[in-house]
Amino acid sequence: MEELRVSVRELVEFTLHGADIRLISGRMQDMLDGTLGHQARQKLLGDGWQAEVPLNLPILVEEEELTLVLGGRMDAFRDATDVPCVEEIKLWQGEHPPEAPIPAHRMQAVCYGHMLCVTRGLPAVDVRVVYVTRRGKVQGEFPERLTAEECRAEFQSVLLPYLRRIRAVRRHTRARNASLAALKFPYANYRPGQREMAVQVYTAIKRKKRLFACMPTGTGKSSATLFPALKALGEGLTGQVYYLTARTTQRQGALDALARLHQQTLHLWALVIDAKDRQCPTHTLCHPDYCERAKGHFLRDTEAIEEMMTADDWSAENVRAVADKYCLCPFEFAMSLCEIADVVICDYNYALDPAVHIRRIFDATRDVTLLIDEAHHLPERFRDMLSGSVDSAGLRKLRTVVGKAAGKKHPLYKAMTDVIRAVDNLLLPEDGSTEGTLPKLPDDFDRVCLSLADAFMDARQEHFPWEDAGGRLGDTLMPLLSFNRARQRDSADYAILWEGRRHPKITAFALDSAGYFQQATQGLSGVTCFSATLHPLPEMRLLLGGAEDDACFAMPSPFPPEHLQIRQVDVNTRYAHRTSACTEIARQITALVTQKPGKYLVFFPSFAFLRMTAERLMLPCQVQEKQMDEAARAAFLDAYRQEGGDALSLCVLGGVFSEGIDLPGRQLDGVVVVGVGLPQVNLYQEVLRAHFERTLGDGFLYAYMLPGMQKVTQAVGRVIRTETDTGVALLLDDRYSYPAYRRLMPEHWRVTR
Ligand code: SF4
């Protein structure tokens, strides 16, 4: 008999939920107050009461051969031989006491009442909802005595709709599994290493382990990872497959692989999640007063979900069409569909960012498989996700806006002043430095930052002209929220940085991305991290917190190594020598494109270096700009995509043209890479270097060389995209001959001098 676990809260909220989408208050203080209120009330209840009492009820669903195990914890419970009492405690912050319990709160208490009646054979039970302040003071109390039959009848009103959904999903699952059992690999033959890779992915899912895989260009990574994951899904080894990408442009590979699989009979709900901003049709506030789709969204979405459940086509267009038909917020609709989707293709954030991950999935179950594409981005992305900052200069500008619009007595103005003062009062070293680290922050610092975040939330519907501050509100607010979250975590995993003496910016900088990744992926149904540049694998596994028994697998390049001629020329590109290096670099580029005219991309470590060289280069070329929208990027690549002709472009390494672009055949004849890609030396990198020196024994390798050589490998990887491609890569730096750098090059590179 299969078992399915569901919490009382989930069961109740499936039926009894709000009607509208509202910006979630997100007040951190509320969350803390909620916990405090619970604890205070539990203490005040005194003798005879127990807190957080677990209760389970197995419910047999015979026709599905399923046992639904309903579980939860009663906030407070008073046992008695005759009529015991269940209490549901909720925080109340309204100005006036509540007049009646909120239906979902009451239903939670009733569910526990029903569970008690069934498990103990009771004829009746007392249930009550109590609203309290953070100190546990009662604001409203709603007691009832219910017979077992009354409890049962009410319980059925939430159970039956839930069971209807479960039956429909299980019907689909049976059809899906049958189609997956018959599914064949979508190509006539496996490429070299592809079958072994598929076995590795399947094994990682079966063993619930992590797999770290280096998959060079052309190895067919999307099919080699998705196919075994789908097979495992069909065999019940995992509940869902999330294909995570670092950039929107990287999704196409997964979509193409799925489209190819769909040429066979396949019943699969595969969903793509796009960013909220990109999906939003109204571009207003997520609030029923502003957005017609937010108003009543949850009253209409059940029918829309049921319509989707009758279709196999869950393409972005179809999901959008159904959202439009029911006047739904497309983003929120996609979030709901996630719960029943078989495959979800989305950004890393939705699974891994502690601030925005899909809670209803990743907080509720570990029965999920992650396929993480371009996983070499993970360490940096984690540091971004987990770090946060308080920018006192930005706050001053925003405060001026609030002061002008609402006066200095406005709570938001006051909260900003408290934080600015707290930053000003920090004891910075008296040595004239303009940045550095702080051993710790004063006790009160976190409190004022939390209060400021809450003040922002409270004022979110007052339309201050934030644009008058010369920047976007989010540029200051989002890092502040991240800072507050960071400060709730273990301080040992963070460094506190300060920058700027006059109006300092304080950053809680996350050091331990490995620890977080380990924790976020622990116990999931298989996690495969793969990339063409996840190399060297043992070091990358260490950097990502992999364990000894997490497998590493390197696929061979499917292309003949002689198709790519890699030549190294000794040029000293170190920072102090850049001015003199420019002339030699310009000469090398000129020699290359003169000897073999064609289409070339040249990658520089920085825009400044790029411009210096451009001034010395007597050749027609285009230059990458710092800000380029999608149209500008497409126009930039036009010269490459057109048939015939020559092209020369100067770009930055690690930028939009050095990864994720595909220029097969004669669209690209070669690349030139200037330098070894080391990140710029700055406070952040130096703090990281010290951290890795301490924890992994080689700070320079992990903070500089590895990310640098990954960028180089990505750039060189633009040249050979298909079996018939040939081309050249010119590496301009003397360090490419050092053994330490050679070791970080892909095995299939043959470098000549
Ligand atoms: S449609 Fe746009 S504004 Fe409306 S709720 Fe959705 S994201 Fe928010």
PDB file of C-alpha atoms in Angstrom, residues 182-411:
ATOM      1  CA  ALA A 182       8.172   2.742 -23.182  1.00  0.00           C
ATOM      2  CA  LEU A 183      10.313   5.838 -23.760  1.00  0.00           C
ATOM      3  CA  LYS A 184      13.420   5.307 -25.883  1.00  0.00           C
ATOM      4  CA  PHE A 185      16.564   7.410 -25.949  1.00  0.00           C
ATOM      5  CA  PRO A 186      15.697  10.131 -28.475  1.00  0.00           C
ATOM      6  CA  TYR A 187      18.633   9.443 -30.821  1.00  0.00           C
ATOM      7  CA  ALA A 188      19.534   6.327 -32.782  1.00  0.00           C
ATOM      8  CA  ASN A 189      22.910   6.101 -31.048  1.00  0.00           C
ATOM      9  CA  TYR A 190      24.460   7.371 -27.869  1.00  0.00           C
ATOM     10  CA  ARG A 191      27.413   9.711 -28.314  1.00  0.00           C
ATOM     11  CA  PRO A 192      30.666   8.625 -26.622  1.00  0.00           C
ATOM     12  CA  GLY A 193      30.178   8.713 -22.874  1.00  0.00           C
ATOM     13  CA  GLN A 194      26.485   9.601 -23.089  1.00  0.00           C
ATOM     14  CA  ARG A 195      25.209   6.194 -22.026  1.00  0.00           C
ATOM     15  CA  GLU A 196      27.634   6.108 -19.081  1.00  0.00           C
ATOM     16  CA  MET A 197      26.509   9.583 -18.102  1.00  0.00           C
ATOM     17  CA  ALA A 198      22.869   8.515 -18.237  1.00  0.00           C
ATOM     18  CA  VAL A 199      23.683   5.581 -15.950  1.00  0.00           C
ATOM     19  CA  GLN A 200      25.459   7.931 -13.533  1.00  0.00           C
ATOM     20  CA  VAL A 201      22.455  10.267 -13.375  1.00  0.00           C
ATOM     21  CA  TYR A 202      20.065   7.368 -12.837  1.00  0.00           C
ATOM     22  CA  THR A 203      22.290   5.937 -10.100  1.00  0.00           C
ATOM     23  CA  ALA A 204      22.564   9.301  -8.341  1.00  0.00           C
ATOM     24  CA  ILE A 205      18.761   9.487  -8.256  1.00  0.00           C
ATOM     25  CA  LYS A 206      18.416   5.932  -7.052  1.00  0.00           C
ATOM     26  CA  ARG A 207      21.015   6.455  -4.311  1.00  0.00           C
ATOM     27  CA  LYS A 208      19.749   9.975  -3.482  1.00  0.00           C
ATOM     28  CA  LYS A 209      23.260  11.314  -3.965  1.00  0.00           C
ATOM     29  CA  ARG A 210      24.930  14.200  -5.713  1.00  0.00           C
ATOM     30  CA  LEU A 211      26.774  13.734  -8.982  1.00  0.00           C
ATOM     31  CA  PHE A 212      29.334  16.185 -10.347  1.00  0.00           C
ATOM     32  CA  ALA A 213      29.861  15.869 -14.075  1.00  0.00           C
ATOM     33  CA  CYS A 214      32.068  17.591 -16.596  1.00  0.00           C
ATOM     34  CA  MET A 215      30.296  17.449 -19.961  1.00  0.00           C
ATOM     35  CA  PRO A 216      32.202  19.172 -22.765  1.00  0.00           C
ATOM     36  CA  THR A 217      30.359  20.885 -25.604  1.00  0.00           C
ATOM     37  CA  GLY A 218      28.702  18.448 -27.979  1.00  0.00           C
ATOM     38  CA  THR A 219      28.158  15.688 -25.430  1.00  0.00           C
ATOM     39  CA  GLY A 220      24.382  16.203 -25.565  1.00  0.00           C
ATOM     40  CA  LYS A 221      24.078  17.106 -21.902  1.00  0.00           C
ATOM     41  CA  SER A 222      20.344  17.872 -21.878  1.00  0.00           C
ATOM     42  CA  SER A 223      19.334  14.479 -23.262  1.00  0.00           C
ATOM     43  CA  ALA A 224      21.983  12.637 -21.246  1.00  0.00           C
ATOM     44  CA  THR A 225      20.585  14.065 -18.000  1.00  0.00           C
ATOM     45  CA  LEU A 226      16.867  14.412 -18.728  1.00  0.00           C
ATOM     46  CA  PHE A 227      16.345  10.967 -20.241  1.00  0.00           C
ATOM     47  CA  PRO A 228      17.586   8.964 -17.213  1.00  0.00           C
ATOM     48  CA  ALA A 229      15.830  11.366 -14.840  1.00  0.00           C
ATOM     49  CA  LEU A 230      12.545  10.746 -16.658  1.00  0.00           C
ATOM     50  CA  LYS A 231      13.120   7.015 -16.552  1.00  0.00           C
ATOM     51  CA  ALA A 232      13.674   7.277 -12.795  1.00  0.00           C
ATOM     52  CA  LEU A 233      10.533   9.407 -12.502  1.00  0.00           C
ATOM     53  CA  GLY A 234       8.525   6.740 -14.304  1.00  0.00           C
ATOM     54  CA  GLU A 235       9.814   4.104 -11.903  1.00  0.00           C
ATOM     55  CA  GLY A 236       8.813   6.132  -8.865  1.00  0.00           C
ATOM     56  CA  LEU A 237      12.407   6.830  -7.803  1.00  0.00           C
ATOM     57  CA  THR A 238      11.676  10.537  -7.689  1.00  0.00           C
ATOM     58  CA  GLY A 239       8.605  12.720  -7.447  1.00  0.00           C
ATOM     59  CA  GLN A 240       9.583  15.617  -9.719  1.00  0.00           C
ATOM     60  CA  VAL A 241      12.485  16.725 -11.871  1.00  0.00           C
ATOM     61  CA  TYR A 242      13.741  20.315 -11.727  1.00  0.00           C
ATOM     62  CA  TYR A 243      16.063  21.342 -14.547  1.00  0.00           C
ATOM     63  CA  LEU A 244      17.837  24.441 -13.265  1.00  0.00           C
ATOM     64  CA  THR A 245      19.679  26.960 -15.389  1.00  0.00           C
ATOM     65  CA  ALA A 246      21.771  29.994 -14.532  1.00  0.00           C
ATOM     66  CA  ARG A 247      20.436  32.065 -17.433  1.00  0.00           C
ATOM     67  CA  THR A 248      17.208  32.150 -19.402  1.00  0.00           C
ATOM     68  CA  THR A 249      19.101  31.499 -22.640  1.00  0.00           C
ATOM     69  CA  GLN A 250      20.327  28.152 -21.331  1.00  0.00           C
ATOM     70  CA  ARG A 251      16.808  26.739 -21.162  1.00  0.00           C
ATOM     71  CA  GLN A 252      16.606  26.121 -24.870  1.00  0.00           C
ATOM     72  CA  GLY A 253      18.765  22.983 -24.681  1.00  0.00           C
ATOM     73  CA  ALA A 254      16.392  21.393 -22.174  1.00  0.00           C
ATOM     74  CA  LEU A 255      13.333  22.480 -24.144  1.00  0.00           C
ATOM     75  CA  ASP A 256      14.790  21.027 -27.352  1.00  0.00           C
ATOM     76  CA  ALA A 257      15.563  17.738 -25.596  1.00  0.00           C
ATOM     77  CA  LEU A 258      12.009  17.566 -24.244  1.00  0.00           C
ATOM     78  CA  ALA A 259      10.553  18.430 -27.646  1.00  0.00           C
ATOM     79  CA  ARG A 260      12.511  15.568 -29.138  1.00  0.00           C
ATOM     80  CA  LEU A 261      11.275  13.180 -26.457  1.00  0.00           C
ATOM     81  CA  HIS A 262       7.739  14.369 -27.131  1.00  0.00           C
ATOM     82  CA  GLN A 263       8.036  12.952 -30.654  1.00  0.00           C
ATOM     83  CA  GLN A 264       7.324   9.657 -28.916  1.00  0.00           C
ATOM     84  CA  THR A 265       4.089   9.108 -27.012  1.00  0.00           C
ATOM     85  CA  LEU A 266       4.729  10.938 -23.784  1.00  0.00           C
ATOM     86  CA  HIS A 267       2.290  12.086 -21.124  1.00  0.00           C
ATOM     87  CA  LEU A 268       4.359  14.590 -19.232  1.00  0.00           C
ATOM     88  CA  TRP A 269       3.519  17.871 -17.550  1.00  0.00           C
ATOM     89  CA  ALA A 270       6.633  19.919 -18.249  1.00  0.00           C
ATOM     90  CA  LEU A 271       6.515  23.509 -17.076  1.00  0.00           C
ATOM     91  CA  VAL A 272       8.808  26.488 -17.668  1.00  0.00           C
ATOM     92  CA  ILE A 273       8.928  29.181 -15.014  1.00  0.00           C
ATOM     93  CA  ASP A 274       9.866  32.604 -16.190  1.00  0.00           C
ATOM     94  CA  ALA A 275      10.714  35.538 -13.929  1.00  0.00           C
ATOM     95  CA  LYS A 276       7.724  37.371 -12.484  1.00  0.00           C
ATOM     96  CA  ASP A 277       8.682  40.640 -14.184  1.00  0.00           C
ATOM     97  CA  ARG A 278       8.776  38.966 -17.570  1.00  0.00           C
ATOM     98  CA  GLN A 279       5.450  37.246 -17.103  1.00  0.00           C
ATOM     99  CA  CYS A 280       3.478  40.084 -15.558  1.00  0.00           C
ATOM    100  CA  PRO A 281       1.012  41.525 -18.082  1.00  0.00           C
ATOM    101  CA  THR A 282      -0.109  44.471 -15.949  1.00  0.00           C
ATOM    102  CA  HIS A 283       3.140  45.777 -14.438  1.00  0.00           C
ATOM    103  CA  THR A 284       1.513  47.169 -11.371  1.00  0.00           C
ATOM    104  CA  LEU A 285       1.346  46.217  -7.703  1.00  0.00           C
ATOM    105  CA  CYS A 286       0.500  42.635  -6.776  1.00  0.00           C
ATOM    106  CA  HIS A 287      -2.549  43.722  -4.860  1.00  0.00           C
ATOM    107  CA  PRO A 288      -6.271  43.432  -5.580  1.00  0.00           C
ATOM    108  CA  ASP A 289      -6.679  47.219  -5.497  1.00  0.00           C
ATOM    109  CA  TYR A 290      -4.239  47.601  -8.372  1.00  0.00           C
ATOM    110  CA  CYS A 291      -4.221  44.424 -10.416  1.00  0.00           C
ATOM    111  CA  GLU A 292      -7.428  42.853 -11.720  1.00  0.00           C
ATOM    112  CA  ARG A 293      -5.680  39.496 -11.980  1.00  0.00           C
ATOM    113  CA  ALA A 294      -4.667  39.627  -8.325  1.00  0.00           C
ATOM    114  CA  LYS A 295      -8.296  40.178  -7.327  1.00  0.00           C
ATOM    115  CA  GLY A 296      -9.983  36.814  -6.867  1.00  0.00           C
ATOM    116  CA  HIS A 297      -7.066  34.903  -8.397  1.00  0.00           C
ATOM    117  CA  PHE A 298      -7.427  32.002  -5.964  1.00  0.00           C
ATOM    118  CA  LEU A 299     -11.145  31.746  -6.601  1.00  0.00           C
ATOM    119  CA  ARG A 300     -10.499  31.068 -10.285  1.00  0.00           C
ATOM    120  CA  ASP A 301      -7.275  29.104 -10.285  1.00  0.00           C
ATOM    121  CA  THR A 302      -8.722  25.711  -9.289  1.00  0.00           C
ATOM    122  CA  GLU A 303     -10.744  25.506 -12.494  1.00  0.00           C
ATOM    123  CA  ALA A 304      -7.751  26.640 -14.536  1.00  0.00           C
ATOM    124  CA  ILE A 305      -5.526  24.005 -12.936  1.00  0.00           C
ATOM    125  CA  GLU A 306      -8.133  21.369 -13.702  1.00  0.00           C
ATOM    126  CA  GLU A 307      -8.163  22.502 -17.323  1.00  0.00           C
ATOM    127  CA  MET A 308      -4.373  22.181 -17.476  1.00  0.00           C
ATOM    128  CA  MET A 309      -4.672  18.679 -16.040  1.00  0.00           C
ATOM    129  CA  THR A 310      -6.618  17.598 -19.095  1.00  0.00           C
ATOM    130  CA  ALA A 311      -3.802  18.699 -21.439  1.00  0.00           C
ATOM    131  CA  ASP A 312      -0.349  17.300 -22.165  1.00  0.00           C
ATOM    132  CA  ASP A 313       0.808  20.600 -23.622  1.00  0.00           C
ATOM    133  CA  TRP A 314       2.178  22.688 -20.785  1.00  0.00           C
ATOM    134  CA  SER A 315       4.219  24.940 -23.012  1.00  0.00           C
ATOM    135  CA  ALA A 316       4.708  28.519 -21.855  1.00  0.00           C
ATOM    136  CA  GLU A 317       2.247  29.664 -24.530  1.00  0.00           C
ATOM    137  CA  ASN A 318      -0.445  27.267 -23.397  1.00  0.00           C
ATOM    138  CA  VAL A 319      -0.010  28.069 -19.716  1.00  0.00           C
ATOM    139  CA  ARG A 320      -0.223  31.747 -20.568  1.00  0.00           C
ATOM    140  CA  ALA A 321      -3.351  31.234 -22.678  1.00  0.00           C
ATOM    141  CA  VAL A 322      -5.116  29.450 -19.812  1.00  0.00           C
ATOM    142  CA  ALA A 323      -3.987  32.151 -17.364  1.00  0.00           C
ATOM    143  CA  ASP A 324      -5.454  34.787 -19.699  1.00  0.00           C
ATOM    144  CA  LYS A 325      -8.670  32.838 -20.133  1.00  0.00           C
ATOM    145  CA  TYR A 326      -9.274  32.776 -16.367  1.00  0.00           C
ATOM    146  CA  CYS A 327      -7.815  36.237 -15.748  1.00  0.00           C
ATOM    147  CA  LEU A 328      -5.073  34.805 -13.552  1.00  0.00           C
ATOM    148  CA  CYS A 329      -1.679  36.120 -12.614  1.00  0.00           C
ATOM    149  CA  PRO A 330       0.523  33.980 -14.907  1.00  0.00           C
ATOM    150  CA  PHE A 331       3.350  33.829 -12.407  1.00  0.00           C
ATOM    151  CA  GLU A 332       1.204  32.744  -9.481  1.00  0.00           C
ATOM    152  CA  PHE A 333      -0.565  30.264 -11.755  1.00  0.00           C
ATOM    153  CA  ALA A 334       2.775  28.731 -12.753  1.00  0.00           C
ATOM    154  CA  MET A 335       3.682  28.508  -9.065  1.00  0.00           C
ATOM    155  CA  SER A 336       0.506  26.503  -8.424  1.00  0.00           C
ATOM    156  CA  LEU A 337       1.180  24.245 -11.407  1.00  0.00           C
ATOM    157  CA  CYS A 338       4.624  23.504  -9.984  1.00  0.00           C
ATOM    158  CA  GLU A 339       2.995  21.420  -7.307  1.00  0.00           C
ATOM    159  CA  ILE A 340       1.764  18.862  -9.807  1.00  0.00           C
ATOM    160  CA  ALA A 341       4.238  19.298 -12.678  1.00  0.00           C
ATOM    161  CA  ASP A 342       6.488  16.362 -13.560  1.00  0.00           C
ATOM    162  CA  VAL A 343       9.338  18.472 -14.924  1.00  0.00           C
ATOM    163  CA  VAL A 344      10.023  22.117 -14.150  1.00  0.00           C
ATOM    164  CA  ILE A 345      12.591  24.168 -16.055  1.00  0.00           C
ATOM    165  CA  CYS A 346      13.561  27.300 -14.185  1.00  0.00           C
ATOM    166  CA  ASP A 347      16.312  29.466 -12.780  1.00  0.00           C
ATOM    167  CA  TYR A 348      18.485  28.235  -9.888  1.00  0.00           C
ATOM    168  CA  ASN A 349      16.683  30.662  -7.591  1.00  0.00           C
ATOM    169  CA  TYR A 350      13.393  28.811  -7.536  1.00  0.00           C
ATOM    170  CA  ALA A 351      15.014  25.753  -6.014  1.00  0.00           C
ATOM    171  CA  LEU A 352      18.066  27.048  -4.212  1.00  0.00           C
ATOM    172  CA  ASP A 353      17.677  30.665  -3.120  1.00  0.00           C
ATOM    173  CA  PRO A 354      16.532  30.683   0.504  1.00  0.00           C
ATOM    174  CA  ALA A 355      14.612  33.912  -0.134  1.00  0.00           C
ATOM    175  CA  VAL A 356      12.636  32.962  -3.229  1.00  0.00           C
ATOM    176  CA  HIS A 357      12.720  29.169  -3.528  1.00  0.00           C
ATOM    177  CA  ILE A 358       9.332  27.571  -4.056  1.00  0.00           C
ATOM    178  CA  ARG A 359       8.393  26.890  -0.466  1.00  0.00           C
ATOM    179  CA  ARG A 360       5.413  24.731  -1.273  1.00  0.00           C
ATOM    180  CA  ILE A 361       7.835  22.322  -2.970  1.00  0.00           C
ATOM    181  CA  PHE A 362      11.217  22.612  -1.357  1.00  0.00           C
ATOM    182  CA  ASP A 363      10.040  23.142   2.219  1.00  0.00           C
ATOM    183  CA  ALA A 364       7.494  20.362   1.915  1.00  0.00           C
ATOM    184  CA  THR A 365       9.324  17.458   0.300  1.00  0.00           C
ATOM    185  CA  ARG A 366      12.750  16.053  -0.514  1.00  0.00           C
ATOM    186  CA  ASP A 367      11.312  13.835  -3.230  1.00  0.00           C
ATOM    187  CA  VAL A 368      12.683  16.061  -5.970  1.00  0.00           C
ATOM    188  CA  THR A 369      15.540  15.579  -8.428  1.00  0.00           C
ATOM    189  CA  LEU A 370      17.706  18.525  -9.432  1.00  0.00           C
ATOM    190  CA  LEU A 371      19.546  18.682 -12.741  1.00  0.00           C
ATOM    191  CA  ILE A 372      21.748  21.759 -12.450  1.00  0.00           C
ATOM    192  CA  ASP A 373      23.093  23.008 -15.756  1.00  0.00           C
ATOM    193  CA  GLU A 374      26.196  25.243 -16.006  1.00  0.00           C
ATOM    194  CA  ALA A 375      26.886  24.330 -12.399  1.00  0.00           C
ATOM    195  CA  HIS A 376      30.243  26.122 -12.393  1.00  0.00           C
ATOM    196  CA  HIS A 377      28.155  29.243 -11.679  1.00  0.00           C
ATOM    197  CA  LEU A 378      26.875  27.820  -8.409  1.00  0.00           C
ATOM    198  CA  PRO A 379      29.518  29.073  -5.953  1.00  0.00           C
ATOM    199  CA  GLU A 380      29.169  32.655  -7.146  1.00  0.00           C
ATOM    200  CA  ARG A 381      25.397  32.486  -7.370  1.00  0.00           C
ATOM    201  CA  PHE A 382      25.225  31.146  -3.834  1.00  0.00           C
ATOM    202  CA  ARG A 383      27.367  33.964  -2.534  1.00  0.00           C
ATOM    203  CA  ASP A 384      24.990  36.434  -4.210  1.00  0.00           C
ATOM    204  CA  MET A 385      21.896  34.683  -2.872  1.00  0.00           C
ATOM    205  CA  LEU A 386      23.171  34.475   0.681  1.00  0.00           C
ATOM    206  CA  SER A 387      24.871  37.864   1.033  1.00  0.00           C
ATOM    207  CA  GLY A 388      23.204  41.179   1.776  1.00  0.00           C
ATOM    208  CA  SER A 389      24.122  44.752   2.529  1.00  0.00           C
ATOM    209  CA  VAL A 390      23.074  47.976   4.174  1.00  0.00           C
ATOM    210  CA  ASP A 391      23.941  50.916   1.976  1.00  0.00           C
ATOM    211  CA  SER A 392      23.844  54.057   4.084  1.00  0.00           C
ATOM    212  CA  ALA A 393      24.484  56.336   1.076  1.00  0.00           C
ATOM    213  CA  GLY A 394      21.510  54.835  -0.765  1.00  0.00           C
ATOM    214  CA  LEU A 395      19.411  55.096   2.384  1.00  0.00           C
ATOM    215  CA  ARG A 396      20.201  58.788   2.758  1.00  0.00           C
ATOM    216  CA  LYS A 397      18.889  59.463  -0.730  1.00  0.00           C
ATOM    217  CA  LEU A 398      15.721  57.475  -0.090  1.00  0.00           C
ATOM    218  CA  ARG A 399      15.250  59.204   3.253  1.00  0.00           C
ATOM    219  CA  THR A 400      15.296  62.591   1.535  1.00  0.00           C
ATOM    220  CA  VAL A 401      12.439  61.411  -0.675  1.00  0.00           C
ATOM    221  CA  VAL A 402      10.409  60.260   2.337  1.00  0.00           C
ATOM    222  CA  GLY A 403      11.196  63.440   4.265  1.00  0.00           C
ATOM    223  CA  LYS A 404       9.981  65.657   1.433  1.00  0.00           C
ATOM    224  CA  ALA A 405       6.857  63.623   0.790  1.00  0.00           C
ATOM    225  CA  ALA A 406       5.771  62.710   4.316  1.00  0.00           C
ATOM    226  CA  GLY A 407       7.891  64.618   6.798  1.00  0.00           C
ATOM    227  CA  LYS A 408      10.465  63.576   9.332  1.00  0.00           C
ATOM    228  CA  LYS A 409       7.928  62.090  11.676  1.00  0.00           C
ATOM    229  CA  HIS A 410       6.954  59.394   9.219  1.00  0.00           C
ATOM    230  CA  PRO A 411       7.829  55.959  10.695  1.00  0.00           C
TER     231      PRO A 411
END
